[in-house]
Coordinates of C-alpha atoms in Angstrom, one line a residue:
X1 CA -18.2 -10.6 -29.2
X2 CA -15.2 -12.5 -31.0
X3 CA -15.7 -10.1 -34.0
X4 CA -15.7 -7.5 -31.6
X5 CA -12.7 -8.8 -29.7
X6 CA -11.1 -8.9 -33.6
X7 CA -12.0 -6.2 -34.6
X8 CA -10.2 -3.8 -31.7
X9 CA -6.8 -6.4 -32.4
X10 CA -6.5 -5.7 -36.2
X11 CA -4.9 -2.1 -35.5
X12 CA -2.6 -3.7 -33.3
X13 CA -1.1 -6.2 -35.3
X14 CA -0.8 -3.7 -38.3
X15 CA 1.2 -1.4 -36.4
X16 CA 3.5 -4.2 -35.0
X17 CA 4.4 -6.5 -38.4
X18 CA 5.2 -9.5 -38.5
X19 CA 2.0 -10.6 -39.2
X20 CA 1.0 -8.6 -35.9
X21 CA 1.8 -10.0 -32.5
X22 CA 1.6 -14.0 -33.4
X23 CA 3.0 -15.4 -37.1
X24 CA 0.6 -15.6 -40.3
X25 CA 2.2 -18.7 -40.9
X26 CA 4.1 -17.8 -44.2
X27 CA 7.1 -17.6 -42.1
X28 CA 7.5 -20.7 -41.8
X29 CA 8.0 -23.9 -39.6
X30 CA 10.7 -22.3 -37.4
X31 CA 10.1 -19.2 -36.3
X32 CA 9.5 -18.3 -33.2
X33 CA 7.8 -14.7 -31.9
X34 CA 8.1 -13.2 -28.2
X35 CA 6.2 -10.3 -26.2
X36 CA 7.4 -8.4 -23.6
X37 CA 10.9 -8.5 -24.1
X38 CA 13.9 -7.0 -24.5
X39 CA 17.6 -6.8 -25.2
X40 CA 18.9 -4.0 -22.7
X41 CA 21.7 -5.9 -21.7
X42 CA 23.8 -9.0 -21.8
X43 CA 21.4 -10.4 -19.5
X44 CA 19.0 -10.7 -22.2
X45 CA 21.9 -11.0 -25.5
X46 CA 23.7 -13.7 -23.9
X47 CA 20.7 -16.2 -23.3
X48 CA 19.1 -15.6 -26.7
X49 CA 22.7 -16.1 -27.9
X50 CA 23.0 -19.4 -26.0
X51 CA 19.2 -20.3 -27.2
X52 CA 20.4 -19.5 -31.2
X53 CA 24.1 -21.3 -31.0
X54 CA 21.3 -24.5 -29.7
X55 CA 18.5 -23.7 -32.4
X56 CA 20.0 -22.5 -35.6
X57 CA 17.4 -23.2 -37.6
X58 CA 15.0 -21.2 -35.6
X59 CA 14.5 -17.7 -36.7
X60 CA 13.7 -15.9 -33.7
X61 CA 12.0 -12.6 -33.6
X62 CA 12.3 -10.6 -30.6
X63 CA 9.5 -7.8 -30.7
X64 CA 10.5 -5.4 -28.7
X65 CA 8.8 -3.6 -26.0
X66 CA 7.2 -3.7 -22.2
X67 CA 4.5 -5.9 -21.3
X68 CA 0.9 -5.2 -22.8
X69 CA -1.8 -6.4 -21.0
X70 CA -5.1 -5.7 -23.4
X71 CA -2.2 -5.9 -26.9
X72 CA -2.0 -9.7 -25.8
X73 CA -5.2 -11.0 -24.9
X74 CA -6.6 -9.4 -27.3
X75 CA -4.0 -10.9 -29.7
X76 CA -5.1 -14.3 -27.8
X77 CA -8.5 -13.6 -28.5
X78 CA -8.0 -12.6 -32.1
X79 CA -6.1 -16.0 -32.6
X80 CA -3.2 -14.9 -33.1
X81 CA -0.4 -14.5 -30.4
X82 CA 3.1 -14.7 -29.9
X83 CA 4.8 -18.0 -29.2
X84 CA 6.6 -16.8 -26.4
X85 CA 5.5 -14.4 -23.7
X86 CA 7.1 -12.7 -21.3
X87 CA 5.0 -11.2 -17.9
X88 CA 4.7 -10.0 -14.3
X89 CA 4.7 -13.2 -12.9
X90 CA 1.8 -12.8 -9.9
X91 CA -0.6 -11.9 -13.1
X92 CA 0.1 -15.1 -14.9
X93 CA -2.7 -17.1 -12.5
X94 CA -5.8 -14.8 -13.7
X95 CA -3.8 -15.3 -17.5
X96 CA -4.1 -18.9 -16.8
X97 CA -8.1 -18.7 -15.7
X98 CA -9.0 -17.5 -18.8
X99 CA -6.9 -19.4 -20.8
X100 CA -4.9 -17.2 -22.0
X101 CA -1.6 -19.6 -21.3
X102 CA -1.1 -22.8 -21.5
X103 CA -0.1 -25.7 -18.8
X104 CA 3.3 -26.4 -19.0
X105 CA 3.3 -30.2 -17.6
X106 CA 4.3 -32.0 -21.2
X107 CA 7.4 -29.6 -21.6
X108 CA 8.2 -29.6 -18.0
X109 CA 8.4 -33.2 -18.4
X110 CA 9.6 -33.7 -22.4
X111 CA 13.0 -32.2 -21.1
X112 CA 13.0 -32.9 -18.0
X113 CA 12.7 -29.6 -15.8
X114 CA 13.5 -30.2 -12.4
X115 CA 10.7 -27.2 -11.0
X116 CA 12.8 -28.1 -7.4
X117 CA 15.4 -25.9 -8.6
X118 CA 12.7 -22.9 -8.6
X119 CA 12.8 -20.6 -5.4
X120 CA 9.2 -22.0 -3.9
X121 CA 7.8 -18.6 -3.7
X122 CA 8.5 -17.7 -7.3
X123 CA 7.1 -20.9 -8.8
X124 CA 4.3 -20.6 -6.8
X125 CA 3.5 -17.7 -8.4
X126 CA 3.1 -19.4 -11.8
X127 CA 1.4 -22.2 -10.6
X128 CA -2.7 -22.2 -11.0
X129 CA -4.9 -25.1 -10.0
X130 CA -1.8 -27.3 -9.5
X131 CA -0.4 -27.0 -12.7
X132 CA 2.5 -24.6 -13.5
X133 CA 1.7 -22.5 -16.5
X134 CA 5.1 -20.3 -16.4
X135 CA 8.7 -20.7 -16.1
X136 CA 9.8 -18.5 -13.5
X137 CA 13.2 -16.2 -14.8
X138 CA 14.6 -12.6 -12.4
X139 CA 13.7 -12.8 -9.1
X140 CA 14.0 -10.0 -6.0
X141 CA 13.1 -9.2 -2.9
X142 CA 12.2 -6.2 -1.1
X143 CA 14.9 -4.4 1.7
X144 CA 15.3 -1.3 3.4
X145 CA 18.0 1.0 2.1
X146 CA 19.4 3.9 5.1
X147 CA 21.2 6.9 3.9
X148 CA 24.2 6.9 6.4
X149 CA 24.8 10.5 6.8
X150 CA 21.6 11.8 6.9
X151 CA 20.5 9.6 9.4
X152 CA 23.7 10.3 11.6
X153 CA 23.6 14.2 10.7
X154 CA 20.0 13.4 12.7
X155 CA 22.2 11.6 15.7
X156 CA 20.6 8.5 15.4
X157 CA 21.9 4.8 14.8
X158 CA 21.7 3.6 10.8
X159 CA 21.7 0.1 12.4
X160 CA 18.2 0.9 14.7
X161 CA 16.2 2.1 11.9
X162 CA 13.6 -0.7 11.9
X163 CA 10.0 -1.8 10.3
X164 CA 9.2 -3.8 13.3
X165 CA 8.0 -0.6 15.7
X166 CA 5.6 1.0 14.4
X167 CA 5.0 4.4 16.5
X168 CA 9.0 5.0 16.8
X169 CA 9.8 5.1 13.2
X170 CA 7.1 8.0 13.2
X171 CA 8.9 9.4 15.1
X172 CA 11.7 8.3 13.2
X173 CA 10.4 9.5 9.8
X174 CA 9.4 12.8 11.5
X175 CA 12.9 13.6 13.0
X176 CA 14.8 12.6 9.6
X177 CA 12.1 14.9 7.2
X178 CA 12.4 18.1 6.4
X179 CA 9.6 20.3 5.7
X180 CA 10.1 24.1 4.7
X181 CA 6.8 25.9 4.4
X182 CA 4.9 23.1 4.9
X183 CA 6.5 20.8 1.5
X184 CA 9.5 18.4 1.7
X185 CA 12.1 18.9 1.0
X186 CA 13.7 15.5 2.2
X187 CA 11.8 12.6 2.5
X188 CA 12.6 10.7 5.6
X189 CA 11.0 7.7 5.2
X190 CA 8.8 6.5 2.4
X191 CA 7.0 4.2 2.7
X192 CA 6.2 3.3 -1.3
X193 CA 2.8 2.4 -1.4
X194 CA 0.3 1.5 -3.0
X195 CA 3.2 -0.4 -4.5
X196 CA 4.4 -2.1 -1.7
X197 CA 1.0 -2.9 0.6
X198 CA 1.0 -6.5 0.3
X199 CA 4.5 -5.8 2.4
X200 CA 3.0 -3.8 5.1
X201 CA -0.4 -5.9 5.2
X202 CA 1.5 -8.9 5.9
X203 CA 4.2 -7.5 8.4
X204 CA 0.8 -6.7 10.2
X205 CA -0.6 -10.0 9.6
X206 CA -2.7 -10.4 7.2
X207 CA -2.8 -11.6 3.9
X208 CA -4.4 -9.5 0.8
X209 CA -5.5 -12.8 -1.6
X210 CA -6.9 -15.9 0.5
X211 CA -4.7 -19.2 -0.1
X212 CA -7.1 -20.5 -2.9
X213 CA -6.8 -17.1 -5.0
X214 CA -10.3 -17.1 -4.9
X215 CA -11.1 -14.4 -2.2
X216 CA -9.9 -11.1 -1.4
X217 CA -9.3 -9.7 2.6
X218 CA -8.9 -5.9 1.3
X219 CA -10.8 -5.1 4.2
X220 CA -9.9 -6.6 6.7
X221 CA -8.7 -4.4 10.0
X222 CA -5.4 -5.6 9.9
X223 CA -5.1 -4.2 5.9
X224 CA -6.9 -1.6 6.4
X225 CA -4.6 -0.5 9.5
X226 CA -1.4 -0.7 7.5
X227 CA -3.3 1.6 4.9
X228 CA -3.6 4.1 7.6
X229 CA 0.0 3.8 8.9
X230 CA 1.3 3.8 5.5
X231 CA 0.0 6.7 3.9
X232 CA -0.5 8.4 7.2
X233 CA 4.0 8.5 7.2
X234 CA 3.3 10.5 3.7
X235 CA 0.3 12.5 5.6
X236 CA 3.1 13.5 7.9
X237 CA 5.9 14.5 4.9
X238 CA 3.8 17.6 3.6
X239 CA 1.0 15.6 1.8
X240 CA 0.5 13.1 -0.8
X241 CA 1.3 16.0 -3.7
X242 CA 4.4 17.5 -2.4
X243 CA 5.8 14.7 -1.3
X244 CA 5.4 12.6 -4.9
X245 CA 6.3 15.9 -6.9
X246 CA 9.4 15.3 -4.6
X247 CA 10.2 12.1 -5.5
X248 CA 9.2 12.9 -9.0
X249 CA 12.7 15.0 -9.3
X250 CA 14.8 12.0 -8.0
X251 CA 17.6 10.9 -10.4
X252 CA 17.1 7.9 -9.6
X253 CA 19.5 6.0 -11.9
X254 CA 22.0 8.3 -12.9
X255 CA 25.0 9.4 -10.4
X256 CA 23.0 12.8 -8.4
X257 CA 20.5 9.9 -6.6
X258 CA 18.5 10.9 -3.4
X259 CA 20.7 9.1 -1.8
X260 CA 24.0 11.4 -2.7
X261 CA 21.8 14.8 -2.6
X262 CA 20.7 13.3 1.1
X263 CA 16.7 14.2 -0.5
X264 CA 16.2 10.9 1.3
X265 CA 16.7 8.5 4.4
X266 CA 15.3 5.5 3.8
X267 CA 12.8 3.4 2.2
X268 CA 12.0 0.0 1.5
X269 CA 13.2 -1.0 -2.4
X270 CA 13.6 -3.8 -4.5
X271 CA 17.0 -5.8 -4.1
X272 CA 18.0 -4.5 -8.2
X273 CA 18.5 -1.2 -7.1
X274 CA 21.7 -2.3 -5.6
X275 CA 23.2 -2.5 -8.3
X276 CA 21.9 0.2 -9.7
X277 CA 23.3 2.2 -6.6
X278 CA 27.0 0.5 -7.0
X279 CA 27.2 1.2 -10.4
X280 CA 26.5 5.1 -10.5
X281 CA 27.3 6.2 -6.7
X282 CA 29.9 3.6 -5.8
X283 CA 30.5 5.7 -2.6
X284 CA 27.4 5.9 -1.4
X285 CA 26.9 5.7 2.2
X286 CA 24.1 3.2 2.9
X287 CA 23.1 0.2 5.5
X288 CA 21.5 -2.4 4.1
X289 CA 18.7 -4.2 6.2
X290 CA 16.0 -6.7 6.3
X291 CA 12.4 -5.3 6.6
X292 CA 10.8 -7.1 9.2
X293 CA 7.0 -7.8 10.5
X294 CA 5.8 -6.1 13.6
X295 CA 7.7 -9.0 15.7
X296 CA 11.1 -8.2 14.2
X297 CA 10.6 -11.4 11.8
X298 CA 12.8 -10.4 8.4
X299 CA 9.8 -10.0 5.6
X300 CA 10.0 -9.7 2.0
X301 CA 7.4 -9.7 -1.0
X302 CA 9.2 -12.0 -4.1
X303 CA 9.2 -10.2 -7.5
X304 CA 9.8 -10.7 -11.1
X305 CA 8.7 -12.0 -14.8
X306 CA 8.3 -15.4 -16.1
X307 CA 7.7 -17.2 -19.4
X308 CA 4.7 -18.3 -20.7
X309 CA 3.0 -19.1 -24.0
X310 CA 0.1 -18.2 -25.1
X311 CA -3.0 -20.5 -25.8
X312 CA -3.3 -20.4 -29.7
X313 CA 1.0 -20.2 -30.2
X314 CA 1.7 -21.4 -33.6
X315 CA 4.5 -22.9 -32.3
X316 CA 4.7 -24.8 -28.8
X317 CA 7.2 -27.2 -28.9
X318 CA 9.7 -24.5 -29.9
X319 CA 8.3 -21.8 -27.6
X320 CA 8.7 -24.6 -24.4
X321 CA 12.4 -25.2 -25.8
X322 CA 13.2 -21.4 -25.5
X323 CA 11.8 -21.2 -22.0
X324 CA 13.3 -24.5 -20.9
X325 CA 16.7 -23.2 -22.1
X326 CA 16.3 -18.8 -20.7
X327 CA 16.0 -20.5 -17.4
X328 CA 18.7 -23.2 -17.6
X329 CA 21.3 -23.4 -14.8
X330 CA 24.4 -23.1 -17.6
X331 CA 22.2 -20.2 -19.6
X332 CA 22.0 -18.3 -16.5
X333 CA 25.8 -18.7 -15.6
X334 CA 26.6 -17.9 -18.9
X335 CA 24.5 -14.6 -18.7
X336 CA 25.8 -13.4 -15.9
X337 CA 29.9 -14.1 -16.8
X338 CA 28.9 -11.7 -20.0
X339 CA 26.9 -9.4 -17.5
X340 CA 30.7 -9.3 -15.0
X341 CA 32.8 -9.1 -18.4
X342 CA 31.0 -6.1 -20.0
X343 CA 30.6 -4.3 -16.9
X344 CA 34.0 -4.4 -15.8
X345 CA 35.2 -3.1 -19.5
X346 CA 33.7 0.1 -18.5
X347 CA 35.7 -0.1 -15.1
X348 CA 32.0 -0.6 -13.4
X349 CA 31.1 -3.6 -10.2
X350 CA 29.5 -6.5 -10.6
X351 CA 26.9 -7.2 -8.3
X352 CA 25.5 -10.1 -9.5
X353 CA 22.3 -11.9 -11.1
X354 CA 19.1 -12.8 -8.7
X355 CA 16.9 -15.0 -10.5
X356 CA 14.7 -17.8 -9.5
X357 CA 16.7 -20.6 -10.3
X358 CA 18.1 -21.3 -6.9
X359 CA 21.0 -23.8 -8.7
X360 CA 21.1 -21.3 -10.9
X361 CA 22.3 -18.3 -8.2
X362 CA 24.4 -20.7 -6.1
X363 CA 27.1 -20.6 -9.1
X364 CA 27.0 -17.2 -9.8
X365 CA 27.5 -16.4 -6.3
X366 CA 30.4 -18.7 -6.2
X367 CA 31.9 -18.9 -9.7
X368 CA 31.0 -14.9 -11.1
X369 CA 30.3 -12.8 -8.3
X370 CA 32.6 -9.8 -8.4
X371 CA 32.2 -6.6 -6.6
X372 CA 35.2 -5.7 -7.3
X373 CA 35.4 -4.1 -3.8
X374 CA 32.2 -2.2 -3.2
X375 CA 30.9 -1.8 -0.3
X376 CA 27.4 -1.2 -1.2
X377 CA 27.5 -4.9 -3.4
X378 CA 29.8 -6.4 -0.1
X379 CA 27.6 -5.4 2.4
X380 CA 24.3 -6.1 0.3
X381 CA 24.3 -9.1 -1.8
X382 CA 24.6 -11.3 1.5
X383 CA 21.1 -9.5 2.6
X384 CA 19.5 -10.7 -0.6
X385 CA 21.1 -14.0 -0.4
X386 CA 19.1 -13.8 3.0
X387 CA 15.9 -13.2 1.7
X388 CA 15.4 -15.3 -1.1
X389 CA 14.3 -18.3 0.1
X390 CA 11.9 -16.0 2.6
X391 CA 10.0 -14.5 0.6
X392 CA 6.1 -14.6 0.7
X393 CA 3.7 -14.3 -2.5
X394 CA 0.5 -13.1 -3.1
X395 CA -1.0 -16.4 -3.9
X396 CA -2.1 -16.2 -7.8
X397 CA -5.5 -15.5 -8.6
X398 CA -8.2 -15.7 -11.5
X399 CA -8.5 -12.5 -11.3
X400 CA -5.0 -11.0 -10.2
X401 CA -4.5 -7.9 -11.8
X402 CA -8.4 -6.8 -11.2
X403 CA -7.2 -7.2 -7.3
X404 CA -3.8 -4.7 -7.9
X405 CA -6.1 -2.5 -9.7
X406 CA -8.2 -2.8 -6.7
X407 CA -6.2 -2.1 -3.2
X408 CA -4.0 0.2 -5.0
X409 CA -6.9 2.2 -6.3
X410 CA -8.2 2.3 -2.3
X411 CA -4.6 3.4 -1.4
X412 CA -4.6 6.0 -3.3
X413 CA -7.9 7.4 -2.8
X414 CA -6.3 7.6 1.3
X415 CA -3.6 9.6 -0.2
X416 CA -5.1 11.8 -2.4
X417 CA -7.9 12.5 0.3
X418 CA -11.2 11.3 -1.5
X419 CA -11.4 8.6 1.4
X420 CA -10.5 7.4 4.6
X421 CA -9.0 4.0 4.6
X422 CA -11.9 2.5 6.2
X423 CA -13.8 3.0 3.1
X424 CA -11.3 2.7 0.3
X425 CA -10.5 -0.2 1.0
X426 CA -13.9 -1.1 1.9
X427 CA -14.8 -0.1 -2.1
X428 CA -11.9 -2.4 -2.9
X429 CA -13.1 -5.2 -1.4
X430 CA -16.4 -4.5 -3.6
X431 CA -14.5 -4.5 -6.7
X432 CA -12.1 -7.4 -5.9
X433 CA -15.8 -9.6 -5.2
X434 CA -16.9 -7.9 -8.6
X435 CA -14.0 -9.4 -10.7
X436 CA -14.2 -12.6 -8.3
X437 CA -17.6 -13.3 -9.6
X438 CA -16.6 -12.7 -13.1
X439 CA -14.0 -15.6 -13.0
X440 CA -16.2 -17.9 -11.2
X441 CA -14.0 -16.8 -7.7
X442 CA -15.9 -16.0 -4.3

């Protein structure tokens, strides 16, 4: 089996350079290779510069590009992993269960890292069997962004739009959506499924994964009800094919986004999108409000990435220093300052940097935050900050990646009309249980 994995990874090693994803030993003892991380803006470049300044003898090699799970696991199996990996937090439990990433107890102890400074939900995502296997990086939450002109034109109050009353939200969606010959020309409310299923399920009182991460609950009647409800919102707006076709035309990251063009009335979205709106369409008239459960209690799912050290990393000591430096309070404040100043030179506001380090955020929003009079940021950032420590996280699981694929696959089968919600989630549950059995769960 190991021979097969080595054979599979050889093409990857040739393509990725630097002796593959890892280091072939010819680079010397002070070479550090990363995976899954890039240098798109000052948040990245300023933090990398801080590490290099503190470690001038280290040859840091940033292998830019998105994290590739299969490539990473193959590299670990072949004994040639990178020294540091940057990956989605909610899947880290599965890498820890497979022994693909190292526990960080010694690293944390050696460098005196105060884990209490990290946000609870983010820390939970990187903790497997009571040991931390990664240090959390950025942090996002989910909230509602409402297009005020569209909602007001329908004779409604944007502040009254809520996810608490599901029947009322159906009526609002029908009223806000615009269909022509059965095809949507404006989305009234985008439920953002399958991606946001954990939020809809939680709003209905259900968790997709058990507290210990070893049991799936995808066929729970409350989950099935949430799937039925969210997918029905799409069905009422022309069906998945037409709905998605319209959504795919949105200039999401540009000045002509759906809030400006009036193609969207409301949707839940990750908090980082506030900065995108503020930078590209600063005059967009929107209301930012919390997503709530059915009792009206604010509800949000934590999201973000983490740094981890793969099994077999050639320089785990250097990797530990890198993780600690990249997530340290002073490093984050320096990065936030660099980002703010770069945006100011471009004539754009700075909406803050949201991290999993609570102490860093407190300083950033006290010392660095500069919305420049932008109404989106002035109204939205306090909402995000209020939600950060209320966020929930899906329990880390040794089959995390497989569970995500199972529940998203189930929702997609409902959206495309191949199965009804009960059938789809029953199949998803069977897939999840098989995956858990393979890794020693229930």
